[in-house]
mmCIF file of C-alpha atoms in Angstrom:
data_model
loop_
_atom_site.group_PDB
_atom_site.id
_atom_site.type_symbol
_atom_site.label_atom_id
_atom_site.label_comp_id
_atom_site.label_asym_id
_atom_site.label_seq_id
_atom_site.Cartn_x
_atom_site.Cartn_y
_atom_site.Cartn_z
ATOM 1 C CA MET Z 172 0.000 0.000 0.000
ATOM 2 C CA LYS Z 173 2.824 2.367 0.835
ATOM 3 C CA ARG Z 174 4.471 1.628 -2.496
ATOM 4 C CA LEU Z 175 1.281 2.364 -4.405
ATOM 5 C CA PHE Z 176 0.785 5.602 -2.517
ATOM 6 C CA GLY Z 177 4.423 6.571 -3.126
ATOM 7 C CA LEU Z 178 4.066 5.796 -6.829
ATOM 8 C CA VAL Z 179 0.955 7.976 -7.058
ATOM 9 C CA LEU Z 180 2.775 10.836 -5.332
ATOM 10 C CA LEU Z 181 5.696 10.501 -7.723
ATOM 11 C CA LEU Z 182 3.529 10.461 -10.846
ATOM 12 C CA PHE Z 183 1.072 13.172 -9.776
ATOM 13 C CA PRO Z 184 3.193 16.144 -10.962
ATOM 14 C CA PHE Z 185 3.402 14.600 -14.436
ATOM 15 C CA THR Z 186 -0.392 14.461 -14.782
ATOM 16 C CA GLN Z 187 -0.824 18.208 -14.256
ATOM 17 C CA PRO Z 188 0.296 19.233 -17.777
ATOM 18 C CA LEU Z 189 -2.197 16.775 -19.247
ATOM 19 C CA LEU Z 190 -5.025 18.400 -17.321
ATOM 20 C CA ALA Z 191 -3.971 21.831 -18.565
ATOM 21 C CA GLN Z 192 -4.039 20.692 -22.189
ATOM 22 C CA THR Z 193 -7.753 19.969 -22.281
ATOM 23 C CA LYS Z 194 -10.013 22.089 -24.490
ATOM 24 C CA PRO Z 195 -12.042 24.832 -22.836
ATOM 25 C CA SER Z 196 -15.648 23.821 -22.422
ATOM 26 C CA ALA Z 197 -18.774 25.865 -23.071
ATOM 27 C CA PRO Z 198 -18.891 27.059 -19.435
ATOM 28 C CA ALA Z 199 -15.328 28.317 -19.852
ATOM 29 C CA GLN Z 200 -16.381 30.359 -22.865
ATOM 30 C CA ALA Z 201 -19.350 31.704 -20.921
ATOM 31 C CA ALA Z 202 -16.976 32.628 -18.108
ATOM 32 C CA ALA Z 203 -14.792 34.460 -20.620
ATOM 33 C CA ALA Z 204 -17.826 36.434 -21.749
ATOM 34 C CA THR Z 205 -18.643 37.253 -18.123
ATOM 35 C CA SER Z 206 -15.037 38.198 -17.607
ATOM 36 C CA LEU Z 207 -15.243 40.518 -20.611
ATOM 37 C CA GLN Z 208 -18.286 42.215 -19.147
ATOM 38 C CA GLY Z 209 -16.360 42.572 -15.895
ATOM 39 C CA ARG Z 210 -13.486 44.248 -17.737
ATOM 40 C CA VAL Z 211 -15.930 46.601 -19.477
ATOM 41 C CA ASN Z 212 -17.401 47.489 -16.085
ATOM 42 C CA GLN Z 213 -13.899 48.038 -14.695
ATOM 43 C CA TYR Z 214 -13.048 50.269 -17.680
ATOM 44 C CA TYR Z 215 -15.984 52.545 -16.917
ATOM 45 C CA THR Z 216 -15.310 52.510 -13.177
ATOM 46 C CA ASP Z 217 -11.713 53.550 -13.807
ATOM 47 C CA LEU Z 218 -12.750 56.186 -16.343
ATOM 48 C CA THR Z 219 -15.220 57.709 -13.904
ATOM 49 C CA GLN Z 220 -12.605 57.729 -11.162
ATOM 50 C CA ARG Z 221 -10.058 59.360 -13.473
ATOM 51 C CA LEU Z 222 -12.579 62.049 -14.447
ATOM 52 C CA ARG Z 223 -13.111 62.839 -10.772
ATOM 53 C CA GLU Z 224 -9.346 63.062 -10.239
ATOM 54 C CA ILE Z 225 -9.012 65.391 -13.231
ATOM 55 C CA TYR Z 226 -11.817 67.707 -12.154
ATOM 56 C CA PHE Z 227 -10.643 67.802 -8.534
ATOM 57 C CA ALA Z 228 -6.935 68.184 -9.372
ATOM 58 C CA PRO Z 229 -5.374 70.786 -7.077
ATOM 59 C CA SER Z 230 -3.380 72.464 -9.845
ATOM 60 C CA ASP Z 231 -3.598 72.946 -13.582
ATOM 61 C CA GLY Z 232 -0.290 71.132 -14.105
ATOM 62 C CA ARG Z 233 -1.609 68.099 -12.258
ATOM 63 C CA ALA Z 234 -4.843 68.197 -14.285
ATOM 64 C CA ILE Z 235 -2.871 68.330 -17.558
ATOM 65 C CA ALA Z 236 -0.724 65.365 -16.483
ATOM 66 C CA LEU Z 237 -3.815 63.381 -15.485
ATOM 67 C CA LEU Z 238 -5.518 64.200 -18.787
ATOM 68 C CA SER Z 239 -2.504 63.007 -20.769
ATOM 69 C CA THR Z 240 -1.964 59.762 -18.866
ATOM 70 C CA THR Z 241 -5.679 58.987 -18.786
ATOM 71 C CA LEU Z 242 -5.937 59.547 -22.519
ATOM 72 C CA GLN Z 243 -3.047 57.172 -23.241
ATOM 73 C CA GLU Z 244 -4.003 54.443 -20.782
ATOM 74 C CA MET Z 245 -7.731 54.417 -21.404
ATOM 75 C CA SER Z 246 -7.294 54.544 -25.189
ATOM 76 C CA ALA Z 247 -5.125 51.435 -25.030
ATOM 77 C CA ARG Z 248 -7.605 49.663 -22.752
ATOM 78 C CA ARG Z 249 -10.509 50.611 -25.009
ATOM 79 C CA LYS Z 250 -8.677 49.243 -28.037
ATOM 80 C CA GLY Z 251 -8.104 45.942 -26.233
ATOM 81 C CA LEU Z 252 -11.744 45.746 -25.194
ATOM 82 C CA GLN Z 253 -12.872 46.475 -28.744
ATOM 83 C CA THR Z 254 -10.751 43.588 -30.004
ATOM 84 C CA GLU Z 255 -12.178 41.233 -27.388
ATOM 85 C CA MET Z 256 -15.732 42.351 -28.055
ATOM 86 C CA GLN Z 257 -15.300 41.627 -31.755
ATOM 87 C CA GLN Z 258 -13.936 38.204 -30.890
ATOM 88 C CA PHE Z 259 -16.904 37.389 -28.676
ATOM 89 C CA SER Z 260 -19.448 39.292 -30.799
ATOM 90 C CA GLN Z 261 -20.807 41.042 -27.757
ATOM 91 C CA ASN Z 262 -21.207 44.563 -29.079
ATOM 92 C CA ALA Z 263 -24.965 44.455 -28.529
ATOM 93 C CA THR Z 264 -24.659 42.903 -25.070
ATOM 94 C CA ALA Z 265 -22.117 45.446 -23.864
ATOM 95 C CA ALA Z 266 -23.930 48.357 -25.494
ATOM 96 C CA GLY Z 267 -27.128 47.499 -23.664
ATOM 97 C CA LYS Z 268 -25.424 47.757 -20.287
ATOM 98 C CA LEU Z 269 -23.693 51.077 -20.954
ATOM 99 C CA ALA Z 270 -26.635 53.311 -20.117
ATOM 100 C CA ALA Z 271 -25.899 53.206 -16.379
ATOM 101 C CA TRP Z 272 -22.247 54.090 -16.934
ATOM 102 C CA GLN Z 273 -23.116 56.901 -19.302
ATOM 103 C CA LYS Z 274 -25.371 58.417 -16.643
ATOM 104 C CA GLU Z 275 -22.603 58.192 -14.066
ATOM 105 C CA VAL Z 276 -20.030 59.734 -16.422
ATOM 106 C CA GLN Z 277 -22.486 62.518 -17.289
ATOM 107 C CA ALA Z 278 -23.035 63.130 -13.575
ATOM 108 C CA VAL Z 279 -19.290 63.619 -13.132
ATOM 109 C CA HIS Z 280 -19.219 65.976 -16.135
ATOM 110 C CA GLY Z 281 -22.083 67.903 -14.537
ATOM 111 C CA SER Z 282 -20.403 68.285 -11.140
ATOM 112 C CA THR Z 283 -19.505 71.688 -9.694
ATOM 113 C CA SER Z 284 -15.794 71.028 -10.208
ATOM 114 C CA ALA Z 285 -16.414 70.259 -13.875
ATOM 115 C CA ALA Z 286 -18.433 73.466 -14.168
ATOM 116 C CA LYS Z 287 -15.411 75.416 -12.888
ATOM 117 C CA PHE Z 288 -13.116 73.943 -15.543
ATOM 118 C CA PRO Z 289 -13.870 76.652 -18.166
ATOM 119 C CA GLU Z 290 -12.651 79.237 -15.634
ATOM 120 C CA ARG Z 291 -9.404 77.318 -15.385
ATOM 121 C CA PHE Z 292 -9.129 77.300 -19.200
ATOM 122 C CA VAL Z 293 -8.975 81.091 -19.194
ATOM 123 C CA ARG Z 294 -5.963 80.998 -16.887
ATOM 124 C CA ASN Z 295 -4.207 78.122 -18.653
ATOM 125 C CA PRO Z 296 -4.608 77.514 -22.417
ATOM 126 C CA ALA Z 297 -2.518 74.311 -22.131
ATOM 127 C CA LEU Z 298 -5.208 72.862 -19.869
ATOM 128 C CA GLU Z 299 -7.847 73.764 -22.435
ATOM 129 C CA SER Z 300 -5.958 72.062 -25.272
ATOM 130 C CA ALA Z 301 -5.327 68.938 -23.161
ATOM 131 C CA TYR Z 302 -9.009 68.797 -22.209
ATOM 132 C CA THR Z 303 -10.063 69.300 -25.838
ATOM 133 C CA ARG Z 304 -7.856 66.361 -26.926
ATOM 134 C CA PHE Z 305 -9.249 64.266 -24.089
ATOM 135 C CA MET Z 306 -12.864 64.972 -25.006
ATOM 136 C CA ALA Z 307 -12.162 64.448 -28.733
ATOM 137 C CA ALA Z 308 -11.017 60.898 -27.932
ATOM 138 C CA ARG Z 309 -14.572 60.108 -26.720
ATOM 139 C CA LEU Z 310 -13.420 57.561 -24.168
ATOM 140 C CA GLU Z 311 -16.990 57.265 -22.850
ATOM 141 C CA GLU Z 312 -17.835 55.290 -25.988
ATOM 142 C CA LEU Z 313 -16.358 51.831 -26.477
ATOM 143 C CA ASN Z 314 -17.102 51.918 -30.203
ATOM 144 C CA PRO Z 315 -17.097 55.575 -31.233
ATOM 145 C CA LYS Z 316 -18.390 56.292 -34.694
ATOM 146 C CA PRO Z 317 -15.938 58.162 -36.925
ATOM 147 C CA VAL Z 318 -16.480 61.893 -36.974
ATOM 148 C CA LYS Z 319 -17.175 63.273 -40.432
ATOM 149 C CA SER Z 320 -14.906 66.164 -41.213
ATOM 150 C CA ALA Z 321 -16.580 69.422 -42.141
ATOM 151 C CA GLN Z 322 -15.616 70.535 -45.627
#
């Protein structure tokens, strides 16, 4: 009995790679879809938090730095999410759940600190240009439609 138990203990580590090589099942694919929705939710949570940090930044220099880093980081995350959503064909599913996030983002844009931002633009044109670039990126939309140029 001890020999059998010892043999099982010796061979157990070699069975682990075989278990890892199995195909993902349908529940695994469903979990990936749920995971994607979780990442979309996290994207909007982080975006909302970043907007609050930008609007409540103690100085214009800090606000400009936050606008630049948020634009870079969130653009990259959005691009990754777009790729995943195309892979899972969940554009309609994710789009249906965005209404709550859009309301929350709009609430942040409508805050008193956001209302004071135009006053800060007058003092610092660099802040205005950074904010204009940030808003032009339309990070609130996962799949922004291309803007037609005015001719």
